[in-house]
Structures are given as structure tokens and as C-alpha cells.
Amino acid sequence: MNRSVATPLMLASPGAVLFAGLVIVPLVLTLILSFLAYDHGTGIKDSWTLAHYMHVLSDSYYLGIFWRTLRLAALTTLICALIGAPEAYILSRMRSPWRSVFLLVIIGPLLVSVVVRAFGWSMLLGSTGLVNAALAAVGLGPVRLLYTETAIVIALVHVMLPFMVIPVWTALQKLDPMVEAAAWTLGASRFSALRRVVMPQVSMGLLSGSLIVFGLSASAFAIPGLLGGRRLKMAATLVYDEYMHELNWPLGAAIAILVLVANLVIMLAYNRAVEARARRMLG
Amino acid sequence: MGFLTLEGVSKVYGGLAAVRDVDLAVARGEFVSLLGPSGCGKTTTLQMIAGLVEPTAGRIGLDGRDITREKPNRRGLGVVFQSYALFPHMTVAENVAFGLEMRKVPRAERDRRVAEMLALVHLANLAERYPRQLSGGQRQRVAIARALVIAPPVLLLDEPLSNLDAKLREEMQFELRRIQRSVGTTTIMVTHDQAEALSISDRVVVMEAGRMTQIDAPYRLYEQPATAFISTFVGKMNRLAGVWGDGGVAVAGTVLASAPADVAAGTAVTAWIRPEKLHLRPMGEGRLAGRVASRFFLGGHWLLTVGTEAGDILVSVPNTGEEPAREGEPIGLDWEPASLRVEAGAGAAA
Ligand SMILES: Nc1ncnc2c1ncn2[C@@H]1O[C@H](COP(=O)(O)OP(=O)(O)OP(=O)(O)O)[C@@H](O)[C@H]1O
Ligand SMILES: [Mg+2]
């Protein structure tokens, strides 16, 4: 009796210890840190304060960065959905040798470090990069791409696309190809069959892909760091700056907590919408 | 004259011919069954007619029009898929309404026709369910309703009744036939159930390994099977290998009276006779003596296996309310000589 109660606890303990050690403890420490007072002369002090939160929430500099993070993450998600869904559909209708080849092409970039890929983009988009060289060749003036939001979004889309394609592709795999054919025989054009029959069934994959892409984009560090430059900051690079350049750890912690809460709220709300839909569709 | 015609239609899948050089002309309002074993190309043939599989060669015509390369949504044929292919995210009523919606039928009429059709397939009370909440047989009926509601000129059914219990199946066969008669829809039904094909169709097409080997009325198919395969696939058949002699076939030393055959004496032949064409006689009477080896009661009739000198012979005895001979009992067998047919060649006894 006693033993049967203890067994599951014992079995769960390695995971629990790992989770507590790697997630809970650092998070609690960060939370505590964010409420500690800070003085530029003497550093972190031993008294409690809400000043950091007040400061962040009332300063348009920080709010602007939060807003940019939200905007760029949402834009990246949208573009990934617009490119990824058709890509997954085409992939699922390919014949056997090509399908594996293209699947590899899509997943391949995941094997290369994000930092390397970000450097690659900075070389392509720079003022003397390939893109501007090509534009110059056709007689168009140089455009400023590097260190703009455009550059960040382009690189984020590139990095995040597999996270959109794979869930949509999985959803398509579960679909009986005859279901689409049935819609055709009932008089639906290719487009209406896609819209009325295929789309609603891959929407679950699309929604979960969006959740992943949004979460990863909103907390991306390397890409905004390398392609946004010193001035164009996103949430993660801002936190880094507060810690490493300003040395104001409590303020950095407060920003990190705020970003975490905002991310959680958005993703949970979104997830609820997804689950409500799933309940309706899958029972 | 053919309303729906296939001319020299073939389909090759990477070197493997699923359908080979098929010719078929179906008249307007006719009910044709495609009968054959698994993998013989029935579904492929049906899907070429529906426009879902492109023929490798040949022509398909509908009402004088060449539809070989026409898109499936322009053909307007009603298709019931082997896997049902219902729309999982739509309710039963929405599934059935889909075809009408695509045809821009006004809302009120759409609702009326959907309700009518659901009543016809006995699903009126399940209209708001999703396909995943239905049994196999119920899904199948949704698929039938969805195809019928658009009143198509041709109805293509891929094993539409395979998942129904015996009673419902008979009811739906009757229903399909009734609808088909009253609306005059030309219907092609795929089945591998020979009893269903025989009972419901005007003509039966038998397919073997991608070829159509016989196209005939059910009665003629049964009485005059074109190949050894058909004779055993459609109904039961006794096939005996022997040698042609005067007035009969010598099988293992016993001469059996048969219909006249156009072969020289001494040729190897195969004799065949249906179990119900054989009659039981008391021991010592009849043309052949034997002993009952096994006996099955099948309701309407008994199926006996009788061991004779010519080999084991299946005999079907109508159930008259009295038990026929018991297992182990010696008996005699008799038949009309015309019922025992003979064909040249020692054709593989099936
Ligand atoms: N998409 C495909 N690719 C390759 N071969 C195929 C394809 N579809 C069917 N075949 C082959 O073609 C042959 C005929 O298949 P088909 O589905 O028409 O059989 P069927 O008569 O409907 O059988 P069943 O009674 O089992 O449904 C089979 O040998 C099958 O393996
Ligand atoms: Mg089939």
C-alpha cells in the first residue's frame, strides 16, 4: 500500500528535481531580484521596492520596445503562416523522392546555429551585401536594410518557418486525400475545396504552429541582437543590456518578468481559443 | 446509344497495369455492378469515370461528350467513396448540404432537400452529429445521402453497403434500386459481394486483374460464366477434370452424362455443374453413387459434400422441412444431362 503510493512519486522525482532546479528556482530568484532596490553608486540594496516596475511601465522608451516586440512577433507569425501553410500543402502533395528532399530543405536550416544564420543575413542585407549589389545592377539605389525592422522580420521568418511548416504538414498527413476529392465531385473548385474542406482541418496545425512561432519570435535574442543593431532593441536584447551594460540587475529582472507575463497572457488566451476550437472539431 | 462509355481505357501505375484496355457502354438509367476480387481495379475504374484518376490511355464519354480530361467538379457525378471521405469538421446535415451549396441552391430549398434525403437514409435524428460520432454504417449512409442529394446524372458507388448489417443492407439495396428506378439515375456500383451484384443490377461486369472478362445480365452470368474464375466466383460450382468419351465425360473411370460438346473423343476436358442442378436419390438410383461427407444447414437450403468416385461434389438441397441424408449415409446423385457442361482443356479445377 505504502509502496504503491511512493512509487509514482519516486518515478516523478528526477523530472521534478530537474524542473525545479532549472526553471522554478531561477524564476523565483529573478522575481525576488526584481523587487530589490538599486542605487547607481552602491548597487543592489537590501530593501524592497516597486520602483522598477513603475519605471518600466511609465517610460515610453520601454513601452516602445515592448510594442515593437509584440508587433514584430505578430508580423513574423503572420508571414510564416502565409508562406508555411501553402508550402506544407505543396509538400504533402509531392511524390515520394521529392517530398523527402524538400522536407530536408525545410528542416535543414535548423541544423545551423541561429547566430551563424543571423550573420549570413547581415552579410546579405548589408549596404555592400548581395541584395544591394543586385539592386545596383538593375539600376536601383541602395536601400537600407540592415539594422531595420525589415531585416529582423526577414531573418525571423527564415528561422521560424520550419516551426510552422511541420505542424501544418502533420495535420495534412492525417487528412484522407479522398476528402478533398469528394469536395471536387460535389462541384467545389480547387479553391473552394481548399478553403472549405482542407483549411478548416489544418487550422489546428496552423494555430499550434503560430503559438510556437510567436513565442519564439517574441523572446528571440540573437537575431534582433545582430540584425537590429545597438539602437533597434527587442525585449530580450533590452534585458541583456540592462544586465550587462547598465548593470542594473533588478530593473532587467523586472523587464524580464513583465515580458514573461505578457507572453504568458497572450499565449494562454490564444491557446484557449485553439482548445475551444479543437473541442468543437475533434470532440 | 451508350450514355456512359469507356473505350480502350487503361491505367498504369509505375509499370503495374491496374486497369487494362477496358470497353464498356452503359445505357441511360441502367444499373451496372463492377464485381471482382480485391485489387482487380474496380476502384481505379470508378475513379477514372469520376475524374479523380487520369487514364493512361483511352476515352471516356458521357452523353455524347468526351469527358476524359474534364475536371471532376465539372462532371457533376455523384460519388460514394470506399472510405466514405466525409468532411470531418462538418455535421451530417452540413455534409449533405455541401453539394447543394456549391450549386448555389437557395437556403430554404437546400434545407428541405437535405431533410428529405436524411429521412430517406434513416438519419434524420442524427443531422447535427459529427462524422466521428457515427458508426461505420451510419457514415456510409451519410456518404450515400451526400451523393444522391445533388441528383447527379450518374451515380458511382464504391462498395456503398459493405459495412451494413444484413437487414439494413437489404433495405438499402432495395432503397438504392427504388431511387435509381424512380429518378432514372444511371448507376455504377462496385462490389465484391456476388449476391449483391446479382440481386440489384441490370448487368454485371466481372473484372479480373484489370480486365473486364464478362459483361452480362445476372442470370446469364450465372448460367453461362465466360471463364473458370467467374464460374467459381459467382455462386458455387463443381468442376471436374476428365476425358471426353461418347455421350459423356469420363472422370476417374466413371462416365457422367452431359450436354453435347464440340470436341474430339479422348480430349482432356473440364465438366462443370452447379450444386443446385444435382438431385439426391436413394442409394442405388441415379447416375452416380456416393456417400455424404459433410452437411451444412443454410436456412433456405442444405449444402452437402458428397464423396463419389469422380471426386467430392457439392450438392444444394432445398429445405422442404425434412432433413436430407445424414453424414455417412450412402446416396445416389442425378442430374439433367444438359446441366453438366463441358469445355475443352483440363482447366484448373477451382
Ligand atoms: N495510387 C496508386 N499507386 C500505385 N498503385 C495503385 C494505386 N492505386 C491502386 N493501385 C493498384 O492498382 C490495383 C487496383 O487497385 P483498386 O483500388 O482499383 O482495386 P479494387 O478492385 O478497388 O480492390 P478492393 O476491392 O480491395 O477495393 C491494385 O493492385 C493496387 O495496388
Ligand atoms: Mg476498391
XYZ file of C-alpha atoms and ligand atoms in Angstrom:
665
model
C 0.000 0.000 0.000
C 2.605 2.445 1.182
C 4.883 1.319 -1.545
C 2.315 1.855 -4.295
C 1.903 5.481 -3.234
C 5.641 6.063 -3.060
C 6.446 4.513 -6.454
C 4.901 7.177 -8.689
C 6.429 9.916 -6.528
C 9.835 8.329 -6.803
C 9.472 7.895 -10.527
C 8.456 11.514 -10.964
C 11.196 12.887 -8.740
C 14.098 13.097 -11.235
C 11.942 15.142 -13.591
C 10.622 17.247 -10.736
C 14.123 17.984 -9.440
C 15.313 18.917 -12.904
C 12.305 21.166 -13.482
C 12.624 22.810 -10.082
C 16.361 23.306 -10.454
C 16.345 24.639 -13.989
C 13.056 26.530 -14.187
C 11.409 27.245 -10.840
C 14.456 28.312 -8.826
C 15.909 30.764 -11.380
C 12.447 32.185 -11.978
C 11.818 32.741 -8.265
C 15.269 34.306 -7.878
C 14.566 36.648 -10.793
C 11.214 37.557 -9.273
C 12.834 38.387 -5.918
C 15.587 40.345 -7.630
C 13.050 42.489 -9.474
C 11.687 43.834 -6.169
C 15.079 44.829 -4.707
C 16.097 48.479 -4.617
C 19.096 49.618 -6.671
C 21.397 52.530 -6.349
C 23.805 53.579 -9.091
C 26.502 54.299 -6.555
C 26.221 51.328 -4.222
C 24.479 48.676 -6.324
C 21.731 46.328 -5.129
C 20.361 47.206 -1.704
C 18.553 45.166 0.916
C 15.167 46.870 0.783
C 12.004 46.121 -1.165
C 10.543 48.404 -3.812
C 8.098 48.513 -6.733
C 10.094 51.325 -8.341
C 11.475 49.224 -11.219
C 8.025 48.155 -12.363
C 6.749 51.741 -12.071
C 9.732 52.952 -14.021
C 9.341 50.446 -16.868
C 5.589 50.870 -17.180
C 5.709 54.661 -17.236
C 8.672 55.167 -19.560
C 7.777 55.382 -23.248
C 11.260 54.072 -24.153
C 10.485 50.681 -22.604
C 6.875 50.621 -23.745
C 8.043 51.329 -27.297
C 10.340 48.328 -27.189
C 7.579 46.109 -25.812
C 5.257 47.286 -28.542
C 7.908 46.633 -31.203
C 8.482 43.124 -29.833
C 4.779 42.365 -29.983
C 4.417 43.866 -33.437
C 7.413 42.085 -34.977
C 6.489 38.734 -33.384
C 2.924 39.036 -34.691
C 4.125 40.050 -38.140
C 6.594 37.163 -38.240
C 3.822 34.759 -37.226
C 1.522 36.087 -39.931
C 4.159 35.865 -42.662
C 5.170 32.370 -41.517
C 1.524 31.282 -41.726
C 1.105 32.799 -45.185
C 4.229 31.086 -46.511
C 4.223 27.959 -44.374
C 0.662 26.727 -44.987
C 0.893 26.639 -48.804
C 4.402 25.245 -48.515
C 3.161 22.392 -46.320
C 0.252 21.728 -48.684
C 2.515 21.516 -51.720
C 4.901 19.330 -49.751
C 2.114 16.907 -48.803
C 1.042 16.550 -52.442
C 4.562 15.809 -53.710
C 5.653 12.388 -54.885
C 7.911 10.231 -52.832
C 11.531 11.119 -53.710
C 10.867 14.865 -53.935
C 8.942 15.005 -50.716
C 11.879 13.782 -48.640
C 14.261 16.091 -50.500
C 12.164 19.183 -49.860
C 11.383 18.220 -46.294
C 15.127 18.117 -45.730
C 15.498 21.522 -47.390
C 12.920 22.931 -44.985
C 14.291 21.325 -41.847
C 17.939 21.674 -42.868
C 18.400 25.245 -41.590
C 17.548 24.034 -38.070
C 20.864 22.243 -38.115
C 22.759 25.538 -38.409
C 23.211 27.819 -35.391
C 20.901 30.831 -35.266
C 23.935 33.067 -34.787
C 25.522 31.800 -37.991
C 22.293 32.329 -39.886
C 21.928 35.842 -38.483
C 25.471 36.670 -39.633
C 24.601 35.262 -43.027
C 21.653 37.622 -43.271
C 23.691 40.585 -42.100
C 26.140 39.919 -44.941
C 23.306 39.600 -47.482
C 21.453 42.688 -46.320
C 24.399 44.994 -45.579
C 24.999 48.174 -47.585
C 27.511 46.318 -49.792
C 25.724 42.960 -49.478
C 24.322 40.749 -52.193
C 20.839 42.300 -52.113
C 22.088 45.839 -52.582
C 24.604 44.712 -55.192
C 21.762 43.085 -57.137
C 19.633 46.224 -56.823
C 22.534 48.347 -58.018
C 22.989 46.064 -61.020
C 19.431 46.802 -62.182
C 19.925 50.492 -61.519
C 18.093 50.880 -58.232
C 19.659 52.905 -55.492
C 20.953 51.247 -52.357
C 18.297 50.586 -49.710
C 18.956 50.493 -46.005
C 18.021 47.001 -44.849
C 20.484 46.058 -42.167
C 19.610 47.375 -38.692
C 15.949 47.866 -39.654
C 12.813 46.074 -38.518
C 12.563 44.621 -42.027
C 15.867 42.823 -41.559
C 14.731 41.406 -38.211
C 11.461 40.151 -39.666
C 13.132 38.606 -42.720
C 15.595 36.701 -40.582
C 12.969 35.692 -38.018
C 10.712 34.321 -40.747
C 13.621 32.333 -42.122
C 14.412 30.836 -38.743
C 10.811 30.213 -37.663
C 9.373 28.792 -40.884
C 10.093 25.117 -40.045
C 8.133 25.513 -36.815
C 5.107 26.474 -38.897
C 5.548 24.014 -41.761
C 5.960 20.939 -39.586
C 2.708 21.175 -37.559
C 0.695 22.049 -40.677
C 2.304 19.217 -42.586
C 1.493 16.786 -39.775
C -2.143 17.910 -39.841
C -2.255 17.398 -43.605
C -0.798 13.917 -43.267
C -3.808 12.904 -41.187
C -6.214 14.069 -43.864
C -7.687 11.423 -46.211
C -6.818 12.764 -49.699
C -10.180 11.429 -50.853
C -11.925 14.006 -48.663
C -10.654 16.779 -50.898
C -11.593 14.682 -53.942
C -15.102 14.272 -52.529
C -15.457 18.054 -52.418
C -14.454 18.274 -56.099
C -17.001 15.662 -57.145
C -19.664 17.660 -55.309
C -18.903 20.642 -57.525
C -16.288 22.524 -55.499
C -13.488 24.181 -57.450
C -9.930 23.544 -56.295
C -10.006 26.820 -54.434
C -13.328 26.240 -52.643
C -12.259 22.723 -51.736
C -9.103 24.148 -50.161
C -10.993 26.860 -48.348
C -13.995 24.875 -47.169
C -12.522 21.423 -46.625
C -8.729 21.413 -46.329
C -8.164 24.677 -44.445
C -10.546 24.020 -41.546
C -8.816 20.724 -40.924
C -5.284 22.043 -40.963
C -6.270 25.101 -38.949
C -5.347 23.223 -35.768
C -1.821 22.725 -37.085
C -1.721 26.330 -38.214
C -2.809 27.575 -34.784
C -0.313 25.484 -32.872
C 2.425 26.465 -35.311
C 1.520 30.116 -34.735
C 1.787 29.641 -31.000
C 5.308 28.251 -31.302
C 6.450 30.879 -33.809
C 5.015 33.751 -31.787
C 6.555 32.560 -28.528
C 9.975 32.004 -30.072
C 9.926 35.289 -32.018
C 8.863 37.380 -29.035
C 11.774 36.040 -26.998
C 14.312 35.903 -29.837
C 17.712 37.252 -28.858
C 20.396 36.540 -31.419
C 18.555 37.861 -34.461
C 17.415 41.236 -33.088
C 20.827 41.491 -31.431
C 22.771 41.035 -34.658
C 20.355 42.466 -37.226
C 18.728 45.201 -35.165
C 21.979 46.754 -34.088
C 22.531 48.829 -30.956
C 19.518 51.065 -31.330
C 16.746 48.745 -32.566
C 16.045 46.686 -29.468
C 13.545 43.951 -28.716
C 12.561 42.625 -25.304
C 15.293 40.021 -24.980
C 18.088 42.357 -26.105
C 16.770 45.029 -23.751
C 17.020 42.711 -20.757
C 20.525 41.778 -21.825
C 21.503 45.451 -21.978
C 20.133 46.219 -18.529
C 22.129 43.351 -17.064
C 25.375 43.650 -18.995
C 25.738 47.364 -19.818
C 23.712 49.265 -17.240
C 24.458 46.661 -14.572
C 21.007 47.418 -13.161
C 20.052 43.803 -12.491
C 16.806 44.481 -10.613
C 15.499 46.612 -13.495
C 16.490 43.911 -16.008
C 14.731 41.333 -13.851
C 11.586 43.465 -13.720
C 11.578 43.760 -17.533
C 12.124 40.021 -17.898
C 9.214 39.289 -15.566
C 6.954 41.716 -17.431
C 7.848 40.150 -20.779
C 7.255 36.700 -19.374
C 3.833 37.687 -18.005
C 2.815 39.397 -21.246
C 3.931 36.398 -23.283
C 2.111 34.008 -20.968
C -1.105 36.005 -21.101
C -1.081 36.239 -24.882
C -0.227 32.595 -25.415
C -2.697 31.284 -22.840
C -5.501 33.362 -24.319
C -4.577 32.114 -27.757
C -4.324 28.550 -26.532
C -7.782 28.769 -25.020
C -9.157 29.829 -28.374
C -7.327 26.928 -30.015
C -8.638 24.429 -27.495
C -12.195 25.658 -27.769
C -11.917 25.129 -31.483
C -10.351 21.705 -31.063
C -13.160 20.622 -28.746
C -15.697 21.663 -31.326
C -13.908 19.873 -34.142
C -12.398 16.778 -32.596
C -14.699 16.058 -29.665
C -26.518 4.622 -77.610
C -24.211 4.321 -74.648
C -24.899 7.098 -72.137
C -21.621 6.492 -70.359
C -18.890 4.913 -72.452
C -15.370 3.686 -71.784
C -13.264 2.974 -74.859
C -9.924 1.233 -74.519
C -9.361 2.760 -71.084
C -6.176 1.774 -69.247
C -4.382 2.901 -66.132
C -0.781 2.040 -65.433
C 0.770 2.733 -62.040
C 4.531 2.774 -62.440
C 4.746 -0.332 -64.636
C 1.806 -2.122 -62.994
C -1.372 -2.113 -65.094
C -4.251 -1.617 -62.662
C -6.816 -1.414 -65.496
C -6.137 -2.782 -68.978
C -7.900 -1.786 -72.169
C -11.437 -1.694 -70.820
C -14.517 -1.167 -73.025
C -17.927 -0.568 -71.518
C -21.140 1.117 -72.635
C -23.741 1.856 -70.004
C -27.235 2.852 -71.143
C -29.152 5.749 -69.613
C -30.889 4.664 -66.430
C -29.051 1.362 -66.247
C -27.742 -0.164 -63.013
C -24.384 -1.829 -63.579
C -22.253 -3.589 -60.969
C -18.492 -3.947 -61.128
C -17.697 -7.243 -59.492
C -14.288 -8.697 -58.809
C -11.792 -9.757 -56.178
C -9.756 -7.295 -54.144
C -7.170 -5.378 -56.164
C -8.627 -6.145 -59.597
C -9.030 -2.446 -60.482
C -12.654 -1.676 -59.578
C -11.938 1.475 -57.585
C -9.448 2.659 -60.200
C -12.059 2.256 -62.957
C -14.652 4.144 -60.937
C -12.256 6.957 -60.130
C -11.323 7.363 -63.777
C -15.024 7.845 -64.521
C -15.275 10.327 -61.630
C -12.231 12.220 -62.928
C -10.046 11.601 -59.880
C -7.580 9.337 -61.668
C -6.342 10.249 -65.115
C -6.440 7.341 -67.586
C -3.111 6.379 -69.157
C -4.952 5.635 -72.416
C -8.479 5.566 -73.787
C -11.592 7.732 -73.920
C -14.462 8.271 -71.517
C -17.715 9.706 -72.868
C -20.822 10.976 -71.091
C -23.981 11.669 -73.064
C -22.014 12.052 -76.300
C -19.474 14.407 -74.737
C -15.792 13.474 -74.307
C -15.071 13.916 -70.599
C -11.702 12.142 -70.490
C -9.841 15.318 -69.483
C -12.686 17.172 -67.768
C -12.236 18.318 -64.159
C -14.198 16.313 -61.574
C -16.169 19.354 -60.392
C -17.449 19.907 -63.945
C -18.624 16.328 -64.427
C -21.262 16.617 -61.709
C -21.301 12.898 -60.937
C -22.349 11.583 -57.543
C -19.578 9.557 -55.916
C -19.703 7.411 -52.795
C -16.136 6.629 -51.740
C -14.935 3.338 -50.354
C -13.516 5.229 -47.352
C -16.673 7.445 -47.236
C -14.490 10.603 -47.319
C -16.930 12.599 -45.179
C -15.930 16.119 -44.139
C -14.898 15.572 -40.502
C -15.424 19.179 -39.419
C -18.989 19.381 -40.706
C -22.153 17.918 -39.215
C -24.137 15.282 -41.050
C -26.533 17.925 -42.360
C -23.663 20.188 -43.459
C -22.003 17.273 -45.218
C -25.148 16.510 -47.176
C -25.779 20.193 -47.913
C -22.276 20.802 -49.307
C -23.023 19.807 -52.896
C -26.171 21.946 -52.953
C -24.246 24.868 -51.509
C -21.665 24.567 -54.302
C -24.569 24.626 -56.753
C -25.872 27.809 -55.101
C -29.231 26.257 -54.249
C -31.204 28.731 -52.100
C -31.153 28.136 -48.378
C -34.771 27.094 -47.926
C -34.739 24.562 -50.720
C -31.383 23.262 -49.552
C -32.695 22.605 -46.053
C -35.756 20.886 -47.432
C -33.802 18.598 -49.749
C -31.252 17.729 -47.051
C -34.038 16.820 -44.621
C -35.738 14.673 -47.258
C -32.534 12.863 -48.088
C -31.656 12.240 -44.437
C -35.104 10.790 -43.862
C -34.573 8.514 -46.833
C -31.399 7.034 -45.327
C -32.914 6.913 -41.821
C -30.580 9.516 -40.351
C -32.991 12.370 -39.672
C -32.342 12.225 -35.920
C -28.555 12.382 -36.329
C -28.426 15.500 -38.533
C -26.435 17.544 -36.011
C -23.824 14.883 -35.208
C -20.273 14.955 -36.499
C -18.986 12.020 -38.596
C -16.677 10.848 -35.789
C -19.772 10.336 -33.613
C -21.327 7.885 -36.078
C -20.971 4.141 -36.595
C -19.477 2.780 -39.820
C -22.880 2.005 -41.274
C -24.240 5.434 -40.408
C -21.250 7.118 -42.058
C -21.827 5.057 -45.142
C -25.413 6.254 -45.311
C -24.302 9.869 -44.927
C -21.973 9.318 -47.882
C -24.855 7.916 -49.938
C -27.131 10.815 -48.987
C -24.424 13.345 -49.848
C -24.002 11.881 -53.325
C -27.710 11.433 -54.018
C -28.901 14.855 -52.893
C -27.342 16.629 -55.876
C -29.455 14.457 -58.214
C -26.467 13.513 -60.387
C -26.896 12.067 -63.895
C -24.570 9.217 -62.944
C -24.064 7.729 -59.517
C -20.756 5.982 -58.788
C -20.826 3.791 -55.705
C -17.658 2.207 -54.324
C -18.821 -0.627 -52.084
C -21.558 1.535 -50.604
C -23.116 -1.181 -48.469
C -20.102 -3.139 -47.266
C -20.412 -2.016 -43.645
C -24.101 -2.540 -43.058
C -25.704 -5.433 -41.227
C -27.659 -7.930 -43.329
C -31.071 -6.406 -42.734
C -30.098 -2.780 -43.256
C -28.050 -3.806 -46.244
C -31.037 -5.432 -47.897
C -33.136 -2.403 -47.058
C -30.543 -0.054 -48.575
C -30.180 -2.256 -51.659
C -33.903 -2.010 -52.125
C -33.793 1.735 -51.445
C -30.923 2.297 -53.910
C -32.764 0.343 -56.532
C -36.001 2.252 -55.840
C -34.310 5.659 -56.052
C -32.468 4.575 -59.145
C -35.720 3.439 -60.786
C -37.769 6.470 -59.797
C -35.135 9.085 -60.688
C -33.638 7.078 -63.532
C -30.087 7.723 -62.344
C -27.525 5.729 -64.273
C -25.640 3.846 -61.581
C -22.331 2.017 -61.423
C -21.742 0.142 -58.216
C -18.513 -1.535 -57.212
C -18.861 -4.581 -55.023
C -17.064 -7.776 -54.234
C -20.236 -9.365 -52.940
C -21.539 -11.514 -55.786
C -25.002 -11.960 -54.237
C -25.417 -8.181 -54.075
C -24.261 -7.767 -57.670
C -26.655 -10.433 -58.915
C -29.688 -9.229 -56.996
C -29.505 -5.498 -57.641
C -28.070 -4.937 -61.127
C -29.344 -4.871 -64.679
C -25.926 -6.011 -65.821
C -22.839 -7.234 -64.031
C -19.286 -6.542 -65.156
C -16.757 -9.035 -63.853
C -13.192 -7.768 -63.527
C -10.146 -9.989 -63.177
C -6.669 -8.492 -62.817
C -7.585 -5.230 -64.540
C -9.593 -6.759 -67.400
C -13.336 -6.928 -67.868
C -13.839 -10.613 -68.628
C -17.631 -10.745 -68.832
C -20.414 -8.181 -69.115
C -23.817 -9.808 -68.859
C -27.220 -9.869 -67.194
C -27.018 -11.538 -63.771
C -28.915 -14.615 -64.922
C -26.697 -15.204 -67.934
C -23.572 -14.558 -65.899
C -24.654 -17.277 -63.521
C -25.724 -19.756 -66.154
C -23.009 -19.112 -68.721
C -19.868 -17.940 -66.964
C -17.227 -16.989 -69.525
C -14.209 -18.094 -67.511
C -13.370 -20.708 -64.924
C -12.755 -17.890 -62.463
C -16.239 -16.444 -62.923
C -17.897 -19.827 -62.539
C -16.456 -20.201 -59.049
C -16.534 -16.507 -58.048
C -20.215 -16.129 -58.862
C -22.106 -18.797 -56.971
C -20.735 -22.240 -56.162
C -19.574 -24.630 -58.841
C -18.423 -28.233 -59.172
C -15.546 -28.507 -61.633
C -14.324 -31.963 -62.592
C -11.355 -32.746 -64.830
C -11.949 -35.681 -67.188
C -11.719 -37.030 -70.720
C -14.405 -36.697 -73.392
C -15.942 -40.057 -74.449
C -19.147 -40.897 -76.310
C -22.160 -39.247 -74.697
C -20.356 -38.111 -71.598
C -17.271 -37.251 -69.638
C -15.140 -39.938 -68.114
C -13.966 -38.791 -64.715
C -11.787 -41.246 -62.814
C -13.282 -44.166 -64.743
C -16.909 -43.167 -64.267
C -18.774 -41.835 -67.315
C -21.046 -38.887 -66.496
C -23.906 -37.970 -68.853
C -23.521 -34.406 -70.103
C -24.583 -31.838 -72.668
C -23.052 -32.495 -76.107
C -19.635 -30.972 -76.550
C -17.803 -29.912 -79.680
C -14.566 -31.783 -79.011
C -12.933 -34.954 -80.347
C -13.174 -38.128 -78.286
C -10.194 -38.588 -75.999
C -9.626 -34.843 -75.439
C -8.977 -33.665 -71.908
C -11.994 -31.623 -70.764
C -13.457 -29.965 -67.701
C -17.053 -30.699 -66.750
C -18.966 -28.277 -64.560
C -22.322 -28.268 -62.848
C -23.988 -26.041 -60.228
C -24.756 -27.655 -56.839
C -28.479 -26.901 -57.167
C -28.678 -28.747 -60.515
C -27.881 -32.017 -58.729
C -30.641 -34.042 -57.077
C -30.401 -36.538 -54.229
C -31.742 -40.018 -54.925
C -31.987 -43.070 -52.654
C -28.983 -45.374 -52.709
C -28.702 -47.391 -55.930
C -30.716 -44.947 -58.040
C -29.455 -42.003 -60.099
C -26.408 -41.668 -62.301
C -23.663 -41.625 -59.663
C -23.320 -43.264 -56.245
C -21.720 -41.549 -53.295
C -21.642 -41.024 -49.552
C -22.453 -37.819 -47.680
C -19.180 -36.469 -46.272
C -20.444 -33.293 -44.599
C -23.660 -31.331 -44.294
C -24.318 -27.621 -43.643
C -27.705 -26.108 -42.925
C -28.018 -22.663 -44.575
C -31.661 -21.829 -43.838
C -33.212 -21.917 -47.281
C -31.240 -24.964 -48.297
C -28.744 -27.595 -47.203
C -25.252 -27.775 -48.650
C -23.916 -31.331 -48.802
C -20.483 -32.532 -49.778
C -20.839 -35.949 -51.369
C -17.809 -38.177 -51.827
C -18.009 -40.092 -55.135
C -15.652 -41.968 -57.399
C -15.426 -38.825 -59.526
C -14.346 -36.768 -56.508
C -16.056 -34.601 -53.892
C -19.206 -32.958 -55.232
C -21.189 -30.094 -53.679
C -24.951 -30.593 -53.693
C -27.504 -27.996 -52.713
C -30.792 -29.416 -51.435
C -33.780 -27.106 -50.899
C -35.125 -27.098 -47.355
C -38.510 -28.800 -47.579
C -38.915 -29.164 -43.836
C -37.451 -32.660 -43.787
C -33.835 -33.452 -43.082
C -31.959 -34.794 -46.115
C -29.436 -37.631 -45.874
C -27.202 -37.615 -42.796
C -23.417 -37.588 -42.782
C -22.016 -41.006 -43.687
C -25.206 -42.132 -45.426
C -24.806 -43.663 -48.923
C -26.919 -41.976 -51.606
C -27.335 -41.591 -55.376
C -26.940 -38.381 -57.442
C -28.933 -37.488 -60.530
C -28.988 -34.558 -62.979
C -30.300 -33.456 -66.359
C -27.535 -34.189 -68.864
C -27.934 -30.626 -70.234
C -26.921 -29.219 -66.818
C -23.475 -30.760 -66.971
C -21.482 -28.500 -69.266
C -18.195 -29.440 -70.859
C -15.322 -27.296 -72.021
C -12.094 -28.301 -73.706
C -8.891 -28.251 -71.682
C -8.127 -29.648 -68.271
C -8.736 -26.099 -66.963
C -7.549 -25.712 -63.430
C -10.258 -27.156 -61.237
C -11.047 -24.458 -58.713
N -2.193 5.278 -56.294
C -1.760 4.036 -56.626
N -0.450 3.827 -56.862
C 0.000 2.603 -57.205
N -0.780 1.503 -57.343
C -2.096 1.645 -57.115
C -2.655 2.915 -56.752
N -3.986 2.754 -56.573
C -4.241 1.455 -56.843
N -3.114 0.790 -57.157
C -3.024 -0.642 -57.528
O -3.924 -0.884 -58.578
C -4.595 -2.111 -58.387
C -6.098 -1.919 -58.419
O -6.489 -1.162 -57.294
P -8.000 -0.825 -56.977
O -8.020 0.094 -55.818
O -8.666 -0.354 -58.197
O -8.572 -2.245 -56.534
P -10.060 -2.662 -56.137
O -10.538 -3.569 -57.183
O -10.889 -1.460 -55.849
O -9.828 -3.500 -54.803
P -10.695 -3.554 -53.436
O -11.825 -4.484 -53.687
O -9.727 -4.129 -52.453
O -11.112 -2.165 -53.103
C -4.068 -2.694 -57.098
O -3.118 -3.662 -57.406
C -3.455 -1.529 -56.385
O -2.354 -1.956 -55.619
Mg -11.703 -0.628 -54.125
